[in-house]
Amino acid sequence: MKWISPLLSKEKALRTSLILAGISLTYLLLPHGTKGLMSSALQGVYSPFYGLSNRVTDLFQVYEENLQLKDTITHQMLHLAMLGEERKENSRLRSLLGFRETIQYDLVAAELITLDPKRRQNAVIVETRYGTGVSPDLPVVNTNGLVGKTSSVTSEQVSVELLTSPNCRVAARDANTRTLGIIRWEGGKLLRLDNVSYSDSVSEGDTIITSGLGGLFPESLPIGIIDTVYAGESPFFRTVEVRPFVDFGALDELMILKQSGF
Amino acid sequence: MAKYVLTFIAMIFAVVLFQTLFADLVTIGFARPDLIIVITVWLTLSKDLLWGSAFAFSAGFLEDSHNPDFLGLGALVKVLSAIVIYLVSHRVRTDSYAVRIGMIAVVAFVHDIIYFFVVYAFDPHLGLLSIVNTILPSAAYTAFVGAGILYLSERRLVVKFEA
């Protein structure tokens, strides 16, 4: 190592480099809080470039997402076309059998404004376009499933009574076994499927949908999935707890189902 | 001199920009090229240690700013790399193209090993896993990118000389 000493004594560049290494080491050994402040200052210098970097990365992500969405849309359009054919066939068969006509619904988009100040957990206020003809007691859904029903309506604002309201009861059925029941809320994050006797066939993991029997909600709207089934206090009925598909704490855009032609 | 300094600052920003903006987009598996290492080696060998270590220090700090826990680590390891390259260049002939590429690969490998071992608190299992998965392929990738940059820089010098 003797050759380093003469180098150090005559070479300014080597001395400067060692000083730079010493400064780096000092910074590395600084307390976390101080390093955080210095990092922020450095990022301030570099943030315009870093912002650009994030945007370019976002652009690539959006491109990927766009490709996926195009793929999904193509699949959905094919699915929709098939469903349209099946719907026509269903309509023909129903008329042949003399069944009543199924009701057609229009979707009215509604944007969440606030929680209902009087009933924070049970209702939200949404806004719709003027003149959409929304009235009380219409089903409200989002992309995950049934959210609740409209209650009071003003010119543009609508109060939506959520499934997590004691006043909101929905005629429902097990999508697999067709077992009927009534969905209601008793507190907590889960819903209850009432009127399920011990002889009825229900099991955990089954999907619960609207039965359409109450007259208010159309048939087959997804509500949730059976979380637990157990023998409750009642000697006649089992207790069935349902985990709703909708996250009531993270509601955003909602859709109000309005009967076509009204 | 002012022109050189401005070019140097622009180069620091351009390289750090590449490292944070494009390096993730050109990864192959876990291998990620380290342009800061390439330029540090190139500056130290073709210009001077002062340019190489100043570049390593500045670019290392800017890169470290996104990881406050280890602020200074990248700069320290890169400046030490520049010093080691300089010292080795006194004992080994570095005119050869292959030697320079080999140096880039070795420096990238040693740099990443030190960095990863400190970050993983000297955990031998994680360290070994990183060597196989990330460090070795990244060193090879960095050497490949370095070969391209050295080739381009030498070609430009030849063109200048002939002109």
mmCIF file of N, CA and C in Angstrom, chain A residues 11-115:
data_model
loop_
_atom_site.group_PDB
_atom_site.id
_atom_site.type_symbol
_atom_site.label_atom_id
_atom_site.label_comp_id
_atom_site.label_asym_id
_atom_site.label_seq_id
_atom_site.Cartn_x
_atom_site.Cartn_y
_atom_site.Cartn_z
ATOM 1 N N GLU A 11 -1.644 14.081 -5.503
ATOM 2 C CA GLU A 11 -2.835 14.127 -6.369
ATOM 3 C C GLU A 11 -4.004 14.792 -5.663
ATOM 4 N N LYS A 12 -4.356 15.948 -6.158
ATOM 5 C CA LYS A 12 -5.455 16.729 -5.592
ATOM 6 C C LYS A 12 -6.788 16.008 -5.819
ATOM 7 N N ALA A 13 -6.903 15.402 -7.013
ATOM 8 C CA ALA A 13 -8.170 14.734 -7.376
ATOM 9 C C ALA A 13 -8.491 13.604 -6.416
ATOM 10 N N LEU A 14 -7.467 12.853 -6.023
ATOM 11 C CA LEU A 14 -7.686 11.731 -5.108
ATOM 12 C C LEU A 14 -8.118 12.231 -3.733
ATOM 13 N N ARG A 15 -7.460 13.300 -3.284
ATOM 14 C CA ARG A 15 -7.827 13.876 -1.970
ATOM 15 C C ARG A 15 -9.287 14.364 -2.008
ATOM 16 N N THR A 16 -9.640 15.081 -3.083
ATOM 17 C CA THR A 16 -11.012 15.602 -3.215
ATOM 18 C C THR A 16 -12.025 14.456 -3.234
ATOM 19 N N SER A 17 -11.668 13.385 -3.948
ATOM 20 C CA SER A 17 -12.586 12.236 -4.030
ATOM 21 C C SER A 17 -12.787 11.597 -2.663
ATOM 22 N N LEU A 18 -11.692 11.507 -1.912
ATOM 23 C CA LEU A 18 -11.822 10.928 -0.564
ATOM 24 C C LEU A 18 -12.676 11.819 0.337
ATOM 25 N N ILE A 19 -12.547 13.133 0.142
ATOM 26 C CA ILE A 19 -13.402 14.065 0.910
ATOM 27 C C ILE A 19 -14.871 13.840 0.545
ATOM 28 N N LEU A 20 -15.137 13.670 -0.768
ATOM 29 C CA LEU A 20 -16.521 13.413 -1.225
ATOM 30 C C LEU A 20 -17.055 12.114 -0.609
ATOM 31 N N ALA A 21 -16.188 11.096 -0.563
ATOM 32 C CA ALA A 21 -16.592 9.819 0.047
ATOM 33 C C ALA A 21 -16.886 10.027 1.529
ATOM 34 N N GLY A 22 -16.069 10.849 2.194
ATOM 35 C CA GLY A 22 -16.286 11.144 3.618
ATOM 36 C C GLY A 22 -17.604 11.865 3.847
ATOM 37 N N ILE A 23 -17.905 12.822 2.955
ATOM 38 C CA ILE A 23 -19.187 13.558 3.067
ATOM 39 C C ILE A 23 -20.352 12.579 2.905
ATOM 40 N N SER A 24 -20.241 11.679 1.912
ATOM 41 C CA SER A 24 -21.322 10.696 1.682
ATOM 42 C C SER A 24 -21.517 9.831 2.922
ATOM 43 N N LEU A 25 -20.404 9.392 3.510
ATOM 44 C CA LEU A 25 -20.481 8.537 4.703
ATOM 45 C C LEU A 25 -21.128 9.292 5.863
ATOM 46 N N THR A 26 -20.774 10.577 5.987
ATOM 47 C CA THR A 26 -21.364 11.401 7.052
ATOM 48 C C THR A 26 -22.878 11.481 6.881
ATOM 49 N N TYR A 27 -23.296 11.718 5.637
ATOM 50 C CA TYR A 27 -24.739 11.791 5.378
ATOM 51 C C TYR A 27 -25.425 10.462 5.705
ATOM 52 N N LEU A 28 -24.737 9.385 5.362
ATOM 53 C CA LEU A 28 -25.316 8.051 5.599
ATOM 54 C C LEU A 28 -25.516 7.802 7.094
ATOM 55 N N LEU A 29 -24.618 8.379 7.911
ATOM 56 C CA LEU A 29 -24.690 8.134 9.354
ATOM 57 C C LEU A 29 -25.568 9.134 10.098
ATOM 58 N N LEU A 30 -26.105 10.118 9.361
ATOM 59 C CA LEU A 30 -26.970 11.115 10.005
ATOM 60 C C LEU A 30 -28.258 10.469 10.515
ATOM 61 N N PRO A 31 -28.921 11.109 11.532
ATOM 62 C CA PRO A 31 -30.203 10.553 12.007
ATOM 63 C C PRO A 31 -31.248 10.559 10.907
ATOM 64 N N HIS A 32 -32.226 9.666 11.054
ATOM 65 C CA HIS A 32 -33.246 9.469 10.018
ATOM 66 C C HIS A 32 -34.001 10.764 9.687
ATOM 67 N N GLY A 33 -34.374 11.521 10.712
ATOM 68 C CA GLY A 33 -35.148 12.757 10.504
ATOM 69 C C GLY A 33 -34.391 13.747 9.641
ATOM 70 N N THR A 34 -33.095 13.928 9.942
ATOM 71 C CA THR A 34 -32.270 14.876 9.174
ATOM 72 C C THR A 34 -32.151 14.413 7.726
ATOM 73 N N LYS A 35 -31.976 13.084 7.555
ATOM 74 C CA LYS A 35 -31.855 12.555 6.189
ATOM 75 C C LYS A 35 -33.153 12.776 5.407
ATOM 76 N N GLY A 36 -34.286 12.652 6.127
ATOM 77 C CA GLY A 36 -35.590 12.869 5.489
ATOM 78 C C GLY A 36 -35.702 14.286 4.959
ATOM 79 N N LEU A 37 -35.264 15.258 5.796
ATOM 80 C CA LEU A 37 -35.313 16.672 5.386
ATOM 81 C C LEU A 37 -34.423 16.907 4.166
ATOM 82 N N MET A 38 -33.223 16.328 4.202
ATOM 83 C CA MET A 38 -32.289 16.511 3.086
ATOM 84 C C MET A 38 -32.831 15.867 1.812
ATOM 85 N N SER A 39 -33.450 14.710 1.992
ATOM 86 C CA SER A 39 -34.054 14.031 0.842
ATOM 87 C C SER A 39 -35.106 14.907 0.191
ATOM 88 N N SER A 40 -35.940 15.517 1.054
ATOM 89 C CA SER A 40 -37.011 16.378 0.518
ATOM 90 C C SER A 40 -36.401 17.532 -0.257
ATOM 91 N N ALA A 41 -35.318 18.119 0.305
ATOM 92 C CA ALA A 41 -34.669 19.245 -0.379
ATOM 93 C C ALA A 41 -34.116 18.810 -1.739
ATOM 94 N N LEU A 42 -33.486 17.650 -1.764
ATOM 95 C CA LEU A 42 -32.934 17.135 -3.027
ATOM 96 C C LEU A 42 -34.040 16.836 -4.025
ATOM 97 N N GLN A 43 -35.123 16.279 -3.491
ATOM 98 C CA GLN A 43 -36.235 15.958 -4.392
ATOM 99 C C GLN A 43 -36.849 17.224 -4.964
ATOM 100 N N GLY A 44 -36.778 18.332 -4.170
ATOM 101 C CA GLY A 44 -37.260 19.625 -4.658
ATOM 102 C C GLY A 44 -36.514 20.028 -5.919
ATOM 103 N N VAL A 45 -35.202 19.783 -5.934
ATOM 104 C CA VAL A 45 -34.383 20.105 -7.108
ATOM 105 C C VAL A 45 -34.791 19.214 -8.277
ATOM 106 N N TYR A 46 -35.069 17.985 -7.930
ATOM 107 C CA TYR A 46 -35.246 16.975 -8.965
ATOM 108 C C TYR A 46 -36.719 16.706 -9.294
ATOM 109 N N SER A 47 -37.623 17.295 -8.458
ATOM 110 C CA SER A 47 -39.045 16.934 -8.599
ATOM 111 C C SER A 47 -39.639 17.162 -9.991
ATOM 112 N N PRO A 48 -39.268 18.259 -10.726
ATOM 113 C CA PRO A 48 -39.872 18.397 -12.060
ATOM 114 C C PRO A 48 -39.566 17.195 -12.953
ATOM 115 N N PHE A 49 -38.321 16.704 -12.849
ATOM 116 C CA PHE A 49 -37.937 15.553 -13.665
ATOM 117 C C PHE A 49 -38.642 14.293 -13.180
ATOM 118 N N TYR A 50 -38.722 14.199 -11.838
ATOM 119 C CA TYR A 50 -39.348 13.011 -11.280
ATOM 120 C C TYR A 50 -40.841 12.989 -11.605
ATOM 121 N N GLY A 51 -41.453 14.210 -11.583
ATOM 122 C CA GLY A 51 -42.856 14.319 -11.963
ATOM 123 C C GLY A 51 -43.062 13.833 -13.390
ATOM 124 N N LEU A 52 -42.121 14.221 -14.259
ATOM 125 C CA LEU A 52 -42.164 13.782 -15.660
ATOM 126 C C LEU A 52 -42.047 12.260 -15.732
ATOM 127 N N SER A 53 -41.120 11.747 -14.912
ATOM 128 C CA SER A 53 -40.920 10.298 -14.873
ATOM 129 C C SER A 53 -42.215 9.580 -14.496
ATOM 130 N N ASN A 54 -42.885 10.116 -13.445
ATOM 131 C CA ASN A 54 -44.144 9.494 -13.012
ATOM 132 C C ASN A 54 -45.190 9.544 -14.115
ATOM 133 N N ARG A 55 -45.207 10.689 -14.827
ATOM 134 C CA ARG A 55 -46.218 10.824 -15.887
ATOM 135 C C ARG A 55 -45.973 9.836 -17.019
ATOM 136 N N VAL A 56 -44.705 9.679 -17.363
ATOM 137 C CA VAL A 56 -44.388 8.724 -18.437
ATOM 138 C C VAL A 56 -44.774 7.307 -17.995
ATOM 139 N N THR A 57 -44.440 6.976 -16.725
ATOM 140 C CA THR A 57 -44.815 5.651 -16.206
ATOM 141 C C THR A 57 -46.337 5.492 -16.229
ATOM 142 N N ASP A 58 -47.043 6.567 -15.795
ATOM 143 C CA ASP A 58 -48.513 6.524 -15.812
ATOM 144 C C ASP A 58 -49.024 6.276 -17.225
ATOM 145 N N LEU A 59 -48.364 6.961 -18.192
ATOM 146 C CA LEU A 59 -48.775 6.839 -19.588
ATOM 147 C C LEU A 59 -48.677 5.389 -20.063
ATOM 148 N N PHE A 60 -47.591 4.734 -19.687
ATOM 149 C CA PHE A 60 -47.412 3.330 -20.054
ATOM 150 C C PHE A 60 -48.483 2.473 -19.379
ATOM 151 N N GLN A 61 -48.764 2.788 -18.088
ATOM 152 C CA GLN A 61 -49.780 2.016 -17.364
ATOM 153 C C GLN A 61 -51.148 2.201 -18.001
ATOM 154 N N VAL A 62 -51.438 3.467 -18.379
ATOM 155 C CA VAL A 62 -52.732 3.762 -19.013
ATOM 156 C C VAL A 62 -52.842 3.018 -20.341
ATOM 157 N N TYR A 63 -51.736 2.965 -21.059
ATOM 158 C CA TYR A 63 -51.713 2.245 -22.342
ATOM 159 C C TYR A 63 -52.040 0.763 -22.130
ATOM 160 N N GLU A 64 -51.380 0.173 -21.114
ATOM 161 C CA GLU A 64 -51.633 -1.245 -20.801
ATOM 162 C C GLU A 64 -53.088 -1.448 -20.394
ATOM 163 N N GLU A 65 -53.550 -0.531 -19.530
ATOM 164 C CA GLU A 65 -54.924 -0.616 -19.030
ATOM 165 C C GLU A 65 -55.915 -0.480 -20.182
ATOM 166 N N ASN A 66 -55.582 0.435 -21.116
ATOM 167 C CA ASN A 66 -56.439 0.659 -22.270
ATOM 168 C C ASN A 66 -56.563 -0.606 -23.111
ATOM 169 N N LEU A 67 -55.430 -1.293 -23.309
ATOM 170 C CA LEU A 67 -55.449 -2.544 -24.072
ATOM 171 C C LEU A 67 -56.349 -3.573 -23.390
ATOM 172 N N GLN A 68 -56.187 -3.666 -22.045
ATOM 173 C CA GLN A 68 -56.999 -4.624 -21.286
ATOM 174 C C GLN A 68 -58.483 -4.278 -21.387
ATOM 175 N N LEU A 69 -58.780 -2.958 -21.274
ATOM 176 C CA LEU A 69 -60.181 -2.529 -21.326
ATOM 177 C C LEU A 69 -60.789 -2.814 -22.697
ATOM 178 N N LYS A 70 -59.986 -2.603 -23.759
ATOM 179 C CA LYS A 70 -60.478 -2.896 -25.111
ATOM 180 C C LYS A 70 -60.821 -4.377 -25.234
ATOM 181 N N ASP A 71 -59.947 -5.187 -24.663
ATOM 182 C CA ASP A 71 -60.171 -6.625 -24.677
ATOM 183 C C ASP A 71 -61.459 -6.976 -23.924
ATOM 184 N N THR A 72 -61.596 -6.361 -22.735
ATOM 185 C CA THR A 72 -62.792 -6.616 -21.920
ATOM 186 C C THR A 72 -64.046 -6.173 -22.662
ATOM 187 N N ILE A 73 -63.975 -4.979 -23.288
ATOM 188 C CA ILE A 73 -65.147 -4.451 -23.998
ATOM 189 C C ILE A 73 -65.542 -5.400 -25.128
ATOM 190 N N THR A 74 -64.548 -5.909 -25.861
ATOM 191 C CA THR A 74 -64.855 -6.841 -26.962
ATOM 192 C C THR A 74 -65.584 -8.069 -26.423
ATOM 193 N N HIS A 75 -65.043 -8.614 -25.310
ATOM 194 C CA HIS A 75 -65.691 -9.782 -24.711
ATOM 195 C C HIS A 75 -67.112 -9.448 -24.247
ATOM 196 N N GLN A 76 -67.255 -8.282 -23.608
ATOM 197 C CA GLN A 76 -68.563 -7.888 -23.083
ATOM 198 C C GLN A 76 -69.563 -7.663 -24.218
ATOM 199 N N MET A 77 -69.069 -7.094 -25.329
ATOM 200 C CA MET A 77 -69.975 -6.852 -26.463
ATOM 201 C C MET A 77 -70.471 -8.172 -27.052
ATOM 202 N N LEU A 78 -69.550 -9.129 -27.149
ATOM 203 C CA LEU A 78 -69.956 -10.452 -27.644
ATOM 204 C C LEU A 78 -70.974 -11.077 -26.698
ATOM 205 N N HIS A 79 -70.683 -10.957 -25.400
ATOM 206 C CA HIS A 79 -71.563 -11.501 -24.372
ATOM 207 C C HIS A 79 -72.934 -10.837 -24.438
ATOM 208 N N LEU A 80 -72.896 -9.513 -24.630
ATOM 209 C CA LEU A 80 -74.136 -8.738 -24.703
ATOM 210 C C LEU A 80 -74.966 -9.159 -25.913
ATOM 211 N N ALA A 81 -74.286 -9.356 -27.041
ATOM 212 C CA ALA A 81 -74.989 -9.772 -28.253
ATOM 213 C C ALA A 81 -75.671 -11.122 -28.030
ATOM 214 N N MET A 82 -74.935 -12.040 -27.361
ATOM 215 C CA MET A 82 -75.515 -13.357 -27.063
ATOM 216 C C MET A 82 -76.701 -13.226 -26.121
ATOM 217 N N LEU A 83 -76.530 -12.360 -25.095
ATOM 218 C CA LEU A 83 -77.622 -12.161 -24.132
ATOM 219 C C LEU A 83 -78.851 -11.560 -24.801
ATOM 220 N N GLY A 84 -78.598 -10.647 -25.765
ATOM 221 C CA GLY A 84 -79.704 -10.028 -26.491
ATOM 222 C C GLY A 84 -80.538 -11.082 -27.223
ATOM 223 N N GLU A 85 -79.829 -12.024 -27.853
ATOM 224 C CA GLU A 85 -80.522 -13.104 -28.551
ATOM 225 C C GLU A 85 -81.322 -13.953 -27.562
ATOM 226 N N GLU A 86 -80.667 -14.263 -26.428
ATOM 227 C CA GLU A 86 -81.340 -15.097 -25.422
ATOM 228 C C GLU A 86 -82.543 -14.374 -24.822
ATOM 229 N N ARG A 87 -82.412 -13.051 -24.712
ATOM 230 C CA ARG A 87 -83.518 -12.254 -24.175
ATOM 231 C C ARG A 87 -84.731 -12.318 -25.113
ATOM 232 N N LYS A 88 -84.434 -12.204 -26.412
ATOM 233 C CA LYS A 88 -85.527 -12.288 -27.392
ATOM 234 C C LYS A 88 -86.199 -13.657 -27.317
ATOM 235 N N GLU A 89 -85.346 -14.672 -27.208
ATOM 236 C CA GLU A 89 -85.861 -16.045 -27.131
ATOM 237 C C GLU A 89 -86.709 -16.222 -25.874
ATOM 238 N N ASN A 90 -86.213 -15.672 -24.758
ATOM 239 C CA ASN A 90 -86.918 -15.748 -23.485
ATOM 240 C C ASN A 90 -88.275 -15.054 -23.575
ATOM 241 N N SER A 91 -88.264 -13.887 -24.227
ATOM 242 C CA SER A 91 -89.494 -13.123 -24.371
ATOM 243 C C SER A 91 -90.524 -13.914 -25.199
ATOM 244 N N ARG A 92 -90.016 -14.539 -26.297
ATOM 245 C CA ARG A 92 -90.923 -15.341 -27.136
ATOM 246 C C ARG A 92 -91.518 -16.500 -26.337
ATOM 247 N N LEU A 93 -90.640 -17.178 -25.583
ATOM 248 C CA LEU A 93 -91.105 -18.349 -24.820
ATOM 249 C C LEU A 93 -92.088 -17.946 -23.715
ATOM 250 N N ARG A 94 -91.800 -16.811 -23.067
ATOM 251 C CA ARG A 94 -92.697 -16.334 -22.008
ATOM 252 C C ARG A 94 -94.076 -16.011 -22.575
ATOM 253 N N SER A 95 -94.095 -15.397 -23.772
ATOM 254 C CA SER A 95 -95.399 -15.050 -24.368
ATOM 255 C C SER A 95 -96.142 -16.328 -24.795
ATOM 256 N N LEU A 96 -95.365 -17.342 -25.218
ATOM 257 C CA LEU A 96 -95.996 -18.619 -25.586
ATOM 258 C C LEU A 96 -96.647 -19.273 -24.378
ATOM 259 N N LEU A 97 -95.947 -19.159 -23.212
ATOM 260 C CA LEU A 97 -96.465 -19.784 -21.981
ATOM 261 C C LEU A 97 -97.490 -18.921 -21.270
ATOM 262 N N GLY A 98 -97.652 -17.689 -21.745
ATOM 263 C CA GLY A 98 -98.630 -16.794 -21.132
ATOM 264 C C GLY A 98 -98.129 -16.166 -19.847
ATOM 265 N N PHE A 99 -96.799 -16.104 -19.608
ATOM 266 C CA PHE A 99 -96.247 -15.460 -18.414
ATOM 267 C C PHE A 99 -96.364 -13.957 -18.558
ATOM 268 N N ARG A 100 -96.322 -13.259 -17.384
ATOM 269 C CA ARG A 100 -96.392 -11.794 -17.441
ATOM 270 C C ARG A 100 -95.066 -11.254 -18.023
ATOM 271 N N GLU A 101 -95.157 -10.062 -18.619
ATOM 272 C CA GLU A 101 -93.973 -9.433 -19.223
ATOM 273 C C GLU A 101 -93.002 -8.995 -18.137
ATOM 274 N N THR A 102 -91.719 -9.212 -18.359
ATOM 275 C CA THR A 102 -90.740 -8.703 -17.391
ATOM 276 C C THR A 102 -90.583 -7.197 -17.585
ATOM 277 N N ILE A 103 -90.377 -6.521 -16.467
ATOM 278 C CA ILE A 103 -90.302 -5.052 -16.542
ATOM 279 C C ILE A 103 -88.920 -4.636 -17.013
ATOM 280 N N GLN A 104 -88.864 -3.671 -17.923
ATOM 281 C CA GLN A 104 -87.586 -3.143 -18.417
ATOM 282 C C GLN A 104 -87.196 -1.916 -17.590
ATOM 283 N N TYR A 105 -85.896 -1.778 -17.352
ATOM 284 C CA TYR A 105 -85.421 -0.667 -16.523
ATOM 285 C C TYR A 105 -84.441 0.212 -17.282
ATOM 286 N N ASP A 106 -84.505 1.521 -16.998
ATOM 287 C CA ASP A 106 -83.484 2.456 -17.485
ATOM 288 C C ASP A 106 -82.558 2.781 -16.325
ATOM 289 N N LEU A 107 -81.304 3.083 -16.655
ATOM 290 C CA LEU A 107 -80.353 3.455 -15.612
ATOM 291 C C LEU A 107 -80.228 4.972 -15.538
ATOM 292 N N VAL A 108 -80.362 5.518 -14.330
ATOM 293 C CA VAL A 108 -80.150 6.955 -14.126
ATOM 294 C C VAL A 108 -78.887 7.103 -13.273
ATOM 295 N N ALA A 109 -77.870 7.757 -13.845
ATOM 296 C CA ALA A 109 -76.609 7.914 -13.115
ATOM 297 C C ALA A 109 -76.772 8.910 -11.976
ATOM 298 N N ALA A 110 -76.179 8.581 -10.841
ATOM 299 C CA ALA A 110 -76.271 9.459 -9.666
ATOM 300 C C ALA A 110 -74.891 9.563 -9.025
ATOM 301 N N GLU A 111 -74.532 10.788 -8.674
ATOM 302 C CA GLU A 111 -73.216 11.002 -8.070
ATOM 303 C C GLU A 111 -73.370 11.266 -6.573
ATOM 304 N N LEU A 112 -72.562 10.575 -5.795
ATOM 305 C CA LEU A 112 -72.640 10.720 -4.337
ATOM 306 C C LEU A 112 -72.176 12.110 -3.929
ATOM 307 N N ILE A 113 -73.009 12.777 -3.131
ATOM 308 C CA ILE A 113 -72.619 14.118 -2.657
ATOM 309 C C ILE A 113 -72.158 14.042 -1.208
ATOM 310 N N THR A 114 -72.986 13.465 -0.371
ATOM 311 C CA THR A 114 -72.652 13.424 1.055
ATOM 312 C C THR A 114 -73.430 12.306 1.744
ATOM 313 N N LEU A 115 -73.019 12.041 2.966
ATOM 314 C CA LEU A 115 -73.802 11.113 3.783
ATOM 315 C C LEU A 115 -75.011 11.892 4.288
#
